[in-house]
C-alpha cells in the first residue's frame, strides 16, 4: 500500500459494482445519501460473468420486487434484453416467471451510464484493501493507492473476487471472474477484523463462436410474441427478439468426460470449496446421474453485436483440450470454435449468520455485506440483497428505522431470512419451494406487496406512486363489482358456460362465483358483462387471480397472520442466552450465535425446539416484569 | 404457535367420574358453540356463567350431557377466553369431547401450556416462572418421548413410508416449477391422483386403528420395580383386588412384564408388574430384567418396593440412581418382619419421594399408598392431560389434519387446479404426518429435488 492521503467523506461507501453493488449505491444515493461506489475496474460494472440471462422462477420474482421497491435491475434488463419469455404459463399464477436474455455489453453500458448520471454517486476505479475500523465500528476504507475515504457506512459487495482462484483442469491461478484481478488483501483484512470466512465454488461453461455452429441440428427457442417487461413502469417493448437454441449431449460426450475424470479438479481434489448441488458441472451430472442418456444444452447469445454464445448446461472445469473435444460431440457443434473455456472459481464468503436481517454485520457496526459475498449465487439474489443493504445503510446514515422484509412479503425476505437465520453450506439459490407463502409472493403482484414501502423510503417517486394507487383502486372496485353483480341463468350465460365446457347454471349467482369455476375466465365474463370503464390488463389479471384462487389465498393469509403474531414478539437486547436456565445446550449455542430479533426468527433456527421457545418467552416476560419493578422502585 | 386456541382434559377425574375439558384462547367460545346446543349460544351468555346443554358430533349424535362454564377474558386463569366443559360420561366421553373440540379448530395443549399462558399474560407472579420452566422442560421432553414411543414400530414405519412417497411426488412437482425448461417429465394428473388417493386410504386406515385400540387402554403408566422377592407381585394383586400375578417365595418368579388397568380414587392407572431387577445369568430372567428397565423408562410413576427385612443391595443403589429424577413412591414392604433395612440412605438418595410402609401379608399401608398416589396426581406432579392423552390424541389429531390436507389435494386435482397449488396441500399433508413422528424439516424437500433430479446450468 502506498502513502495514505485523505480522499473524501461520504455517507455510504459501496465496495464493488456488480449486481449487488450497483443496487446498493443507487438506493443509498436516491435516498439522499452522498455515496461513493468503488470498483476494481470501471469496465466490469454490472458484469455478467456467467449466463447472459436474468430471471426465471423465484429469481424473476426478485427482479420484480426490486422494481417494486425502486431498484434498477428490472429497468436495466428491459432496456437491454434481446429476448423475453414467461415461464411456467401452464401452471398457477404464483409460479409464472419472467426470464430474459440480456445483451451483456449493453446491460453493462446502460447501468454504467445510469450510475454516472446519478448526482449523489461518485463512481471511481479503485482496489479496496482495508477497512478503517475503530472500536468495532467501521469508519471508512483504504485503497491500494493509499486513498483514505471516510464514511458513516460501508457496504461490501465484492462478489467472487475475495481470494478468487480459477481452475481449469490442472491449470490453477489467482483471479477474479473472467480473469479480473482478484481481491486478496481485503479478504485477509476481513479476517483480521473478526469476520468468519468460508470457501465456496462455482463454475461457468465455455463460450463458442456463432459462425461455427450448425443451427439446423438444433431446436429453436424463440421469445414470447406478447410484449413483456420486468419493470412495472416499462412502456416500450422489444418485439424483434433473438432466439436461443436447444441441443443435447450424448453417449460420446459422456464417454469423453468419463475417460478424463482423472483430470477433473472436482475429482482430483484440486477444488476445496463447496459447490452448489443445483448448478452442477457437466462432469458432476454425468457421474451422479450416470443412467441419464443425455443432458440438455441451451445455446444463448451473449449479446446482439457479438458472435459469442454461451453453452448453458456445460459448466465445467475440465482441461481446455477436453472441453473442446466434448463440445464437438454435441449435435450442431461438431465444428465448434471455443472462444473462452469454462472454468471453476473458488472464493471467500462471509458466513451469513454473522449478519443481522438488515445485512449489517453483528461484529462491526455500520458495515454491511451483500451479494455473492454472503454465499448466494445468481445476479438476482445479489441485486436483491444489494438493494436492501443499500437501503439499510442509507437508513443508518439518515438516522431512520431499518427496513426488513419478512417471509410473507417478498422472496427477498425469504432469501435474507434464510441466510441470516439458517446460513448455507453451499452457494444459495432461491427456489420457489423455499417460500412457504408462495401463492402470495407472485410475479404479478410484487407492486401490490412492496410499492408502498418503496414510496415511503423515497425510492418510488410521486408519479409512479399515483399510478400504483390507481391500479390498486381499480382492482378493488372491479372485485367488488363482480361480487355484487347478480346473474340469472339466461340463454346467453348458459351458452357461454357450455362453450367453456362448464356445467350450466340452475339458479342465479354472482359473477365472482362464476369466475371461480376453473373453466371460466375473466375475459369471458367481461365480454358478457363489461364494467363501466376500460381497465388495464394488469388489473384484469389481478382480479382474476384474486377471485379464482381466493380459497387458497385465504388459507395462506391465515398462516401469515399466525406467523406475524409470533414475529411481533421481539427479543429484547438484554436477553443473555447463557443464563437462561432450562434451554437445551444446542438451542443456547445457536441462539447466542444468531441472536434472532424476534420469536418467529428464533423458532426457525434448526435445533431450537418448541420447548426452548416456551422457555425463552417466559424468560423474556420475567425480565420485563423485573424491569418494571425496578423502574417503579426508582421513580418512587 | 403461541397464540392459538388450546384444549386439554384438565382435571378432577376423581370426583364422581366428572372430567373437565378446558379450552383457552380467542376462538374458545366459537369452537365450543360449534358442538354445543343449550338454551343459548355460548357466545351470547354472560361471563362466569354455567350453562347446561348437550354436545353433538359431526353426524348430529349426542356425545354427552354437559355443564359448560364460560369465562371471558381477562378474569380467567389464562387471562384469555376460557370455556370449561364438564362431562358426565367419564373417561371415554371426555376423550371424545376433547377430540370434537380439536376437530373444530383447537390445538391440543402442550404440557404446562395453560400455566405458561397464565404467566405470559401476566396472571401468575414472577416467583413461579422458574417452576414453570422446569415443568415445560421435563414434561415436554417426556411427552415427546412418550409420543415417540407410541408411534415406534408399525405406525411410524407406515408414516415414514407415506412421507417418502409424498416427498418424491413433491420434489417432482417442485422441480418442474423451479426448472421449467429442463427435460424432466411433468407429473401427470393420473399419477398425482393415484398417489394422493392411496395416501388418503392409508391415513384413514391408521385413524381407524388408532381409534379402536386406544379408548380405554390408557392410564398413568405406573411401574412396580424392586429386587426379586420383595413383594411386587403381591402389591399388584392387592391393588387389583385379584390374584393376577403369581406370587411365590422363590426370587425371580415374575419373568415378564404384567399389565393391569385399575382406578385409584378416580385416577386411571396402567399398573405394570416387572421382573425383579438383579444381575443374573439366567437367560430368560435376563430378558425379563431388560424389559423391566424399559418399562421404567416409559413410566409416569414408579412404585419402588423394598424389603424391610433385608439389607440394601448394590442393585438397589443402582436403581435409586436411575430413579432419582422420576416420580417415585418408595414402598417398604414386609414390615411385619424385623428391620434390616437402612432407611436413612433411602431418604437421602430419594429425598423428594414419599415413603410408605406396608405389609402385604397383613394388608397394612394400602390406603396410605392410594392417598400418596392421588396426592401426587392432584399436586400436579403427574398430570393426566400431560401423559395419558397427549400422545394418542395428538397423533389422531395430526392424522386427521393430514387426511384433510390430502383430501383438499385430491379435490384440487379433480378440479384441475394448477399443480403448484396442489403442491401446497401435499406439503401440508407431509408436514402433518411429519409432526406425528416429530420430524418436519423442509430442507428435506430441497435436498430431495437435487438428489432425485439432474438440473442446473
Ligand atoms: N412376610 C411377608 N411376606 C411377604 C409380604 N409381601 C410378600 N411376601 C412374600 O414374599 C414372597 C415374594 O413375593 P412376590 O410378590 O412374588 O415378590 P416379587 O417381588 O414379585 O418377586 P419376583 O417376581 O420374584 O421378583 C412371597 O412368598 C410372598 O408371599 C409381606 O408383606 N410380608
Ligand atoms: Mg413377582
Coordinates of C-alpha atoms in Angstrom, one line a residue, chain B residues 142 145-146 148-150 152-153 221 223-225 256-257 259 270 272-275 277 286-300 302 319 322 326:
Chain B
X142 CA -41.2 -36.7 28.4
X145 CA -40.6 -39.4 24.4
X146 CA -43.9 -41.0 25.1
X148 CA -42.3 -41.2 20.1
X149 CA -42.6 -44.5 21.8
X150 CA -46.2 -44.8 21.0
X152 CA -42.5 -46.6 17.3
X153 CA -42.8 -49.7 15.2
X221 CA -48.2 -45.7 33.4
X223 CA -44.5 -49.4 37.1
X224 CA -43.7 -51.5 40.1
X225 CA -40.0 -52.2 40.5
X256 CA -42.1 -60.8 32.2
X257 CA -44.0 -57.6 32.4
X259 CA -50.0 -55.0 32.9
X270 CA -51.9 -48.7 34.0
X272 CA -47.1 -52.7 35.4
X273 CA -45.5 -55.5 37.4
X274 CA -42.0 -56.3 36.4
X275 CA -39.3 -58.9 36.9
X277 CA -34.1 -56.3 39.0
X286 CA -32.2 -61.6 32.0
X287 CA -34.6 -60.7 29.2
X288 CA -37.2 -60.0 31.9
X289 CA -34.8 -57.6 33.7
X290 CA -34.2 -55.8 30.4
X291 CA -37.9 -55.4 29.9
X292 CA -38.3 -54.1 33.4
X293 CA -35.7 -51.4 32.7
X294 CA -37.5 -50.5 29.5
X295 CA -40.8 -50.2 31.3
X296 CA -39.1 -48.0 33.8
X297 CA -38.1 -45.6 31.0
X298 CA -41.7 -45.3 29.9
X299 CA -43.1 -44.9 33.4
X300 CA -45.0 -41.8 34.6
X302 CA -42.7 -45.6 39.8
X319 CA -31.8 -48.5 40.8
X322 CA -31.8 -44.2 37.9
X326 CA -38.6 -39.5 38.3

